[in-house]
Coordinates of C-alpha atoms in Angstrom, one line a residue:
M239 CA 34.8 26.4 7.3
E240 CA 32.5 27.2 10.2
E241 CA 31.2 25.1 12.5
S242 CA 29.0 27.0 15.0
Q243 CA 25.7 26.8 16.9
G244 CA 22.9 28.7 15.7
D245 CA 18.9 29.0 14.6
F246 CA 17.9 28.4 11.3
L247 CA 15.8 31.8 11.0
P248 CA 16.6 35.3 12.5
S249 CA 12.5 35.3 13.5
D250 CA 13.3 32.3 15.4
V251 CA 16.3 33.9 18.2
P252 CA 15.5 33.8 21.5
E253 CA 14.4 37.3 23.4
S254 CA 15.7 36.8 26.7
T255 CA 17.9 34.4 28.7
S256 CA 15.8 33.8 31.2
S257 CA 13.3 32.3 29.1
N258 CA 16.2 30.1 27.1
N259 CA 16.8 29.1 31.1
C260 CA 13.2 28.3 31.7
E261 CA 13.3 26.2 28.3
R262 CA 16.4 24.4 29.4
N263 CA 14.7 23.7 33.2
T264 CA 11.3 22.2 31.3
S265 CA 13.9 19.9 29.4
S266 CA 15.8 18.5 31.8
A267 CA 12.7 17.9 33.9
H268 CA 11.1 16.2 31.4
S269 CA 14.0 14.0 30.4
N270 CA 14.4 12.9 34.3
R271 CA 10.8 11.9 34.1
W272 CA 11.2 9.7 31.4
S273 CA 14.8 8.7 32.1
G274 CA 13.5 5.3 33.0
F275 CA 11.4 4.4 30.3
P276 CA 14.0 4.3 27.2
G277 CA 11.7 3.1 24.9
V278 CA 9.2 6.0 25.8
K279 CA 9.1 8.5 23.1
K280 CA 9.8 12.2 24.2
R281 CA 7.4 14.2 22.7
G282 CA 7.5 18.3 22.1
H283 CA 11.5 17.1 22.0
S284 CA 11.7 16.6 18.4
S285 CA 14.8 18.9 17.7
R286 CA 17.6 17.4 15.7
S287 CA 20.9 18.2 14.8
W288 CA 21.2 19.1 11.4
I289 CA 24.4 20.4 9.2
K290 CA 23.8 24.1 7.2
I291 CA 25.7 24.1 3.7
D292 CA 25.0 27.2 2.4
Q293 CA 26.6 27.9 -1.4
D294 CA 30.4 29.1 -0.6
G295 CA 30.6 26.0 1.4
N296 CA 30.7 27.5 5.2
V297 CA 28.9 25.2 7.4
K298 CA 26.7 25.4 10.7
I299 CA 25.1 23.1 13.2
L300 CA 21.4 23.7 13.9
E301 CA 19.3 22.4 16.4
L302 CA 15.8 22.0 14.4
D303 CA 12.4 20.4 14.9
K304 CA 10.3 20.0 12.0
A305 CA 7.9 22.4 12.7
K306 CA 11.1 25.2 11.7
I307 CA 12.3 23.1 8.6
M308 CA 8.2 22.7 7.2
R309 CA 8.0 26.6 7.2
H310 CA 11.1 27.7 6.0
C311 CA 11.3 24.8 2.8
S312 CA 7.7 24.3 2.9
L313 CA 7.6 20.7 3.0
P314 CA 4.8 18.0 4.7
S315 CA 5.3 16.2 7.2
R316 CA 5.2 12.9 5.0
D317 CA 8.8 14.2 3.3
L318 CA 10.3 14.9 6.6
R319 CA 9.9 10.9 7.8
L320 CA 11.8 10.1 4.8
L321 CA 14.5 11.9 7.2
D322 CA 14.0 10.2 10.0
P323 CA 17.4 7.8 10.6
L324 CA 15.1 6.0 13.0
F325 CA 12.8 4.4 10.4
I326 CA 14.3 2.6 6.9
Y327 CA 12.6 3.9 3.8
P328 CA 13.9 3.0 0.3
S329 CA 15.6 5.5 -1.8
T330 CA 13.8 8.4 -2.7
I331 CA 14.7 12.1 -4.5
L332 CA 11.3 14.6 -4.6
G333 CA 11.4 17.7 -5.9
R334 CA 9.0 20.0 -4.2
E335 CA 8.0 24.1 -4.4
K336 CA 10.9 25.7 -2.8
A337 CA 13.5 22.1 -2.1
I338 CA 14.5 19.1 -3.5
V339 CA 14.2 16.1 -0.6
V340 CA 16.7 13.2 -0.9
S341 CA 17.3 10.3 0.8
L342 CA 20.0 7.9 -0.5
E343 CA 21.2 5.4 1.0
Q344 CA 22.7 6.9 4.4
I345 CA 22.6 10.9 2.7
R346 CA 19.6 11.8 4.1
C347 CA 19.1 16.1 3.3
I348 CA 17.3 18.8 2.3
I349 CA 18.4 20.7 -0.9
T350 CA 17.1 24.3 -1.2
A351 CA 18.5 27.4 -3.8
E352 CA 20.9 28.3 -1.7
E353 CA 21.5 25.4 0.8
V354 CA 22.2 22.3 2.2
I355 CA 20.1 21.3 5.1
L356 CA 22.0 17.6 6.0
M357 CA 21.2 15.2 9.0
N358 CA 23.8 15.6 11.4
S359 CA 25.5 12.1 12.1
L360 CA 28.9 9.9 12.6
D361 CA 28.2 7.5 9.5
I362 CA 31.4 7.6 7.0
N363 CA 28.6 8.6 3.7
V364 CA 27.3 11.6 5.9
V365 CA 31.0 12.8 6.9
Q366 CA 31.8 12.7 3.6
Y367 CA 29.3 14.0 1.3
K368 CA 30.2 17.2 4.1
S369 CA 33.6 17.4 3.6
E370 CA 33.5 16.9 -0.3
L371 CA 30.5 19.3 -0.7
C372 CA 32.4 22.3 1.3
K373 CA 35.6 21.6 -1.0
R374 CA 33.8 21.9 -4.1
L375 CA 31.8 24.8 -3.2
Q376 CA 34.9 26.3 -2.0
A377 CA 37.0 25.5 -4.7
K378 CA 34.3 27.0 -7.6
K379 CA 33.5 30.3 -5.4
D380 CA 35.4 32.4 -8.0
Q381 CA 34.9 29.7 -10.5
S382 CA 31.5 29.4 -13.1
D383 CA 30.0 26.5 -13.3
D384 CA 26.9 24.9 -15.5
L385 CA 25.3 23.6 -13.3
P386 CA 23.0 25.2 -10.6
F387 CA 23.5 25.1 -6.7
E388 CA 21.0 22.3 -6.3
F389 CA 21.8 20.6 -9.3
R390 CA 25.9 20.7 -7.7
A391 CA 24.3 18.8 -4.4
L392 CA 22.0 16.6 -6.0
E393 CA 24.7 14.8 -8.1
L394 CA 27.4 14.7 -5.5
A395 CA 24.7 12.8 -3.5
L396 CA 24.4 10.6 -6.4
E397 CA 27.4 10.4 -6.6
L398 CA 28.8 8.8 -3.0
T399 CA 25.5 6.6 -3.0
C400 CA 26.8 4.8 -6.5
M401 CA 30.3 5.1 -5.3
S402 CA 28.7 3.4 -1.8
L403 CA 26.8 0.5 -3.7
D404 CA 29.5 -0.1 -6.3
V405 CA 31.9 -0.8 -3.2
K406 CA 29.5 -3.2 -1.4
V407 CA 29.0 -4.8 -4.5
K408 CA 32.9 -5.6 -5.4
E409 CA 33.3 -6.8 -1.5
L410 CA 30.4 -9.2 -2.0
E411 CA 32.0 -10.6 -5.3
M412 CA 35.5 -10.7 -3.7
E413 CA 33.7 -13.0 -0.9
I414 CA 31.3 -14.9 -3.1
Y415 CA 33.3 -15.8 -5.7
P416 CA 35.8 -18.3 -4.0
V417 CA 33.2 -19.7 -1.4
L418 CA 31.2 -20.8 -4.7
D419 CA 34.2 -22.0 -6.1
E420 CA 34.9 -24.7 -3.1
L421 CA 31.0 -25.6 -3.0
A422 CA 31.2 -26.7 -6.5
S423 CA 34.4 -28.7 -5.6
S424 CA 33.3 -29.7 -2.3
I425 CA 29.4 -30.0 -1.5
N426 CA 29.2 -29.8 2.8
T427 CA 26.8 -28.1 5.0
L428 CA 29.3 -25.3 6.3
N429 CA 30.1 -24.3 2.6
L430 CA 26.2 -24.1 2.2
E431 CA 25.5 -22.4 4.8
R432 CA 28.2 -20.0 3.5
V433 CA 26.4 -19.4 0.4
R434 CA 23.1 -19.0 2.2
R435 CA 24.0 -16.4 3.9
L436 CA 26.0 -14.2 1.4
K437 CA 22.8 -14.9 -0.8
G438 CA 20.8 -13.2 1.2
H439 CA 23.0 -10.4 1.3
L440 CA 22.9 -10.2 -2.2
L441 CA 19.1 -10.0 -2.3
T442 CA 18.9 -7.0 0.1
L443 CA 21.8 -5.2 -1.9
T444 CA 20.1 -6.0 -5.1
Q445 CA 17.1 -4.1 -4.1
R446 CA 18.4 -1.2 -2.3
V447 CA 20.5 -0.8 -6.0
Q448 CA 17.2 -1.8 -8.2
K449 CA 15.3 1.0 -5.9
V450 CA 18.0 3.9 -6.8
R451 CA 17.4 2.6 -10.9
D452 CA 14.1 2.7 -10.7
E453 CA 14.1 6.5 -8.7
L454 CA 16.4 7.7 -11.6
E455 CA 14.5 5.9 -14.3
H456 CA 11.1 7.4 -13.0
L457 CA 12.8 11.3 -12.5
M458 CA 13.8 11.1 -16.3
D459 CA 10.5 9.4 -17.8
D460 CA 8.5 12.6 -16.2
D461 CA 9.5 15.9 -17.4
G462 CA 7.4 17.6 -14.7
D463 CA 9.2 16.3 -11.7
M464 CA 12.4 17.6 -13.4
A465 CA 11.1 20.8 -14.2
E466 CA 10.4 21.1 -10.2
M467 CA 13.4 20.5 -9.2
Y468 CA 15.0 23.6 -11.0
L469 CA 14.9 25.8 -7.4
T470 CA 17.3 28.6 -8.5
E471 CA 14.7 29.3 -11.8
K472 CA 11.7 29.3 -9.9
K473 CA 13.3 31.2 -7.1
L474 CA 14.1 34.3 -9.3
R475 CA 10.8 34.4 -11.1
S476 CA 9.3 34.6 -7.4
E477 CA 11.9 38.0 -6.7
G478 CA 10.6 39.3 -10.0
N479 CA 14.2 38.7 -11.3
T480 CA 15.3 36.2 -14.8
P481 CA 18.0 34.1 -14.8
H482 CA 19.8 36.8 -17.6
E483 CA 20.2 39.0 -14.7
I484 CA 22.0 37.4 -11.8
N485 CA 25.4 37.4 -12.1
P486 CA 26.9 34.3 -10.5
L487 CA 25.3 32.6 -13.3
T488 CA 26.9 34.8 -16.1
N489 CA 30.1 34.6 -17.4
F490 CA 32.0 37.9 -18.8
S491 CA 34.1 37.9 -21.8
G492 CA 35.7 41.4 -23.3
G493 CA 32.8 43.3 -22.1
T494 CA 30.3 41.3 -23.4
R495 CA 28.2 39.2 -20.8
Q496 CA 27.5 35.9 -21.9
V497 CA 24.9 33.7 -20.6
S498 CA 26.2 30.3 -18.8
K499 CA 25.1 27.3 -20.0
S500 CA 23.3 26.5 -16.7
A501 CA 20.9 29.5 -16.5
P502 CA 17.8 28.1 -17.7
V503 CA 15.7 29.5 -20.2
S504 CA 12.8 31.7 -18.7
P505 CA 9.5 31.9 -20.2
I506 CA 9.0 35.2 -19.3
A507 CA 10.5 38.1 -21.5
S508 CA 12.5 40.8 -19.6
T509 CA 10.6 43.1 -20.8
S510 CA 8.0 42.8 -19.6
G511 CA 6.2 45.0 -17.0
A512 CA 5.6 43.8 -13.2
P513 CA 2.0 43.7 -13.4
R514 CA 2.3 41.5 -16.5
L515 CA 5.1 39.4 -15.0
Q516 CA 3.2 39.0 -11.9
R517 CA 0.1 37.1 -14.2
A518 CA 2.8 35.1 -15.7
F519 CA 4.3 33.8 -12.9
S520 CA 0.5 33.1 -11.3
S521 CA 0.0 31.1 -14.6
I522 CA 3.2 28.9 -14.6
V523 CA 2.6 28.1 -10.9
T524 CA -0.8 27.1 -11.4
A525 CA 0.0 24.9 -14.4
S526 CA 3.2 23.5 -12.1
K527 CA 0.2 22.5 -10.1
Q528 CA -1.7 20.8 -12.4
G529 CA 1.4 18.9 -13.7
S530 CA 1.9 20.9 -16.9
L531 CA 4.6 22.7 -15.8
S532 CA 7.3 20.5 -18.4
S533 CA 5.5 22.5 -21.4
S534 CA 6.4 25.9 -19.9
H535 CA 9.9 25.6 -19.7
G536 CA 10.2 23.4 -22.7
G537 CA 12.3 20.7 -23.4
D538 CA 15.5 22.3 -23.3
N539 CA 15.1 23.4 -19.6
I540 CA 15.3 19.6 -18.6
E541 CA 17.9 18.8 -21.0
Q542 CA 20.7 19.9 -18.0
L543 CA 18.8 17.6 -15.5
E544 CA 17.8 14.8 -17.7
M545 CA 21.5 14.4 -19.0
L546 CA 23.0 14.6 -15.2
L547 CA 19.9 11.7 -13.9
E548 CA 21.1 9.7 -17.2
A549 CA 24.8 9.8 -16.6
Y550 CA 24.2 8.3 -12.8
F551 CA 21.7 6.1 -14.1
V552 CA 24.3 4.2 -17.0
V553 CA 26.6 4.2 -13.8
I554 CA 24.0 2.3 -11.3
D555 CA 22.5 0.6 -14.0
H556 CA 26.1 -1.0 -14.4
T557 CA 26.4 -1.8 -10.4
L558 CA 22.5 -3.8 -10.8
S559 CA 23.7 -5.8 -13.8
K560 CA 26.8 -7.0 -12.0
L561 CA 24.5 -8.4 -9.2
L562 CA 22.4 -9.9 -11.7
S563 CA 25.6 -12.1 -13.4
L564 CA 26.5 -12.7 -9.8
K565 CA 22.7 -13.9 -8.6
E566 CA 23.6 -15.9 -12.0
Y567 CA 26.8 -17.6 -11.4
I568 CA 25.2 -18.7 -8.2
D569 CA 22.2 -20.1 -10.2
D570 CA 24.8 -22.1 -12.3
T571 CA 26.2 -23.0 -9.1
E572 CA 23.3 -24.5 -8.0
D573 CA 22.3 -26.0 -10.9
L574 CA 26.2 -27.7 -11.1
I575 CA 25.2 -28.8 -7.4
N576 CA 21.9 -30.4 -8.2
I577 CA 23.5 -32.1 -11.3
K578 CA 26.0 -33.4 -8.6
L579 CA 23.6 -34.3 -6.6
G580 CA 21.7 -36.1 -8.9
N581 CA 24.4 -38.1 -10.6
V582 CA 25.0 -39.3 -7.1
Q583 CA 21.7 -40.3 -6.4
N584 CA 21.5 -42.2 -9.7
H585 CA 24.6 -44.5 -8.8
L586 CA 22.7 -45.3 -5.6
I587 CA 19.8 -46.4 -7.1
Q588 CA 22.1 -48.2 -9.7
F589 CA 23.5 -49.7 -6.8
E590 CA 20.4 -50.6 -4.8
L591 CA 18.8 -52.3 -8.5
L592 CA 21.6 -54.4 -8.1
L593 CA 21.5 -55.5 -4.6
T594 CA 17.7 -56.1 -5.5
A595 CA 18.5 -58.6 -8.1
A596 CA 21.4 -60.1 -5.9
T597 CA 19.0 -60.6 -3.0
F598 CA 16.2 -62.1 -5.6
V599 CA 18.8 -64.8 -6.5
A600 CA 20.0 -65.1 -3.4
T601 CA 16.5 -66.0 -2.2
L602 CA 15.9 -68.9 -4.8
F603 CA 18.6 -70.4 -3.3
A604 CA 17.1 -70.2 -0.2
A605 CA 13.7 -71.4 -1.2
V606 CA 16.1 -74.3 -3.0
A607 CA 18.1 -75.3 0.3
G608 CA 14.6 -75.0 2.3
V609 CA 12.9 -77.8 0.1
F610 CA 15.5 -80.3 1.0
G611 CA 15.9 -79.6 4.2
M612 CA 12.1 -80.7 5.0
N613 CA 11.4 -84.1 6.7
F614 CA 10.7 -86.3 4.3
A615 CA 11.9 -89.5 2.7
A616 CA 13.4 -89.6 -0.8
S617 CA 15.2 -91.8 -2.9
I618 CA 17.6 -88.7 -3.6
F619 CA 19.3 -89.2 -0.1
D620 CA 20.5 -92.2 -0.5
Y621 CA 23.4 -91.1 -3.1
P622 CA 26.5 -89.7 -1.2
S623 CA 26.9 -87.4 -4.3
A624 CA 23.7 -85.6 -4.4
F625 CA 23.9 -83.0 -2.2
S626 CA 27.0 -81.8 -4.6
W627 CA 25.1 -82.0 -7.2
V628 CA 22.2 -80.1 -5.9
L629 CA 24.7 -77.2 -5.0
I630 CA 26.1 -76.8 -7.9
I631 CA 23.5 -76.8 -10.1
T632 CA 21.6 -74.6 -7.8
G633 CA 24.4 -72.4 -7.6
A634 CA 24.8 -72.2 -11.7
G635 CA 21.5 -71.6 -12.2
C636 CA 21.3 -68.8 -9.6
G637 CA 24.1 -67.3 -11.5
L638 CA 23.0 -67.5 -14.4
L639 CA 19.5 -65.5 -13.9
Y640 CA 21.6 -62.6 -12.1
F641 CA 23.9 -62.8 -15.4
S642 CA 20.8 -62.6 -17.3
F643 CA 19.8 -59.9 -15.0
L644 CA 22.6 -57.5 -16.0
L645 CA 22.1 -58.0 -19.6
Y646 CA 18.9 -57.2 -19.4
F647 CA 19.6 -53.9 -18.0
K648 CA 22.2 -52.8 -20.3
Y649 CA 20.2 -53.4 -22.9
K650 CA 17.4 -51.2 -21.4
K651 CA 19.9 -48.8 -20.8
I652 CA 19.3 -48.6 -17.1
F653 CA 22.9 -48.1 -16.4
P654 CA 25.9 -48.5 -18.3
L655 CA 27.8 -51.9 -17.6

């Protein structure tokens, strides 16, 4: 594996060393000028570090600006914004004329028929993608593969993205299940705050997984988008060859050449002359711009890519189902908590009802005491035992009234007694 500092295109090689020195001096002057303003964007210095991986697994570190990438890959500037690490965009896979723009989580790259241009980053996913892709390309250098180069690079990006999201889902499951069980047994402010924080993480992760799933589903539903991703076939047609004439995509058995399964069927016969070939290719390009390229490719050509996308669609759909199950578990826990809180509230209401009935009875007793406490002449005060009888009769009446309230509550099934 080779890592070097090089240029992207041969035409971009500087003509002299002095011009490089002038550019360095200008760059340092501009950097000194804006060094005191960290929030100001440096104009004219949009070059970033990129990793270039060719078909043999060789790696080069390049300093490229947007203009070079746009010219080489025939991409509009809006597609390059998807690769900008300063902005957060949802997961996207775009098929263009000469490249596939991939923005899956932290893996942001441009895949062509001959190379992968990867955003240079220290993120673990980017480092793993670079090392694993180089390992696979070098291991399969002398072996035939059913998939073209662009599909192998796309497959690895999908694989690492699905694995990364699945690992995050498992970590979230291991963290949230014990918290929910603890909350179900002990409802307090600390547990509620932890569940609220974890539920926010769950919502964010669900949106990310849902976006990847929707993107794969959109690609599988659109045959034209899948046909645009056959970069190797389009490159061969532009060079005037058919996929059957390329040795890397063919297998040999007993002296007879057999076409690999990954070689798409060309709609142009190999026996046609150069004028007819050019006219046929022009008609295909025109049809692709009009959105009807899928009809010229046929169903057999896109079946290979469709099976690849479908395999990872099943994986990401399973990951999404685990998130939805986790969300349902949270909802069930919230329902259980609401039931418990409602039960406690019902007990409080029942206790308040008993206190209200007791207060009413005590008020009647106090009313009787208030009547006999008035300053007026009555014959009942002439009997020494009258006070005791009034007290006994009033207390018995209040007790009987309170017991009547309890029987009424039981009859109405307000609460069990």
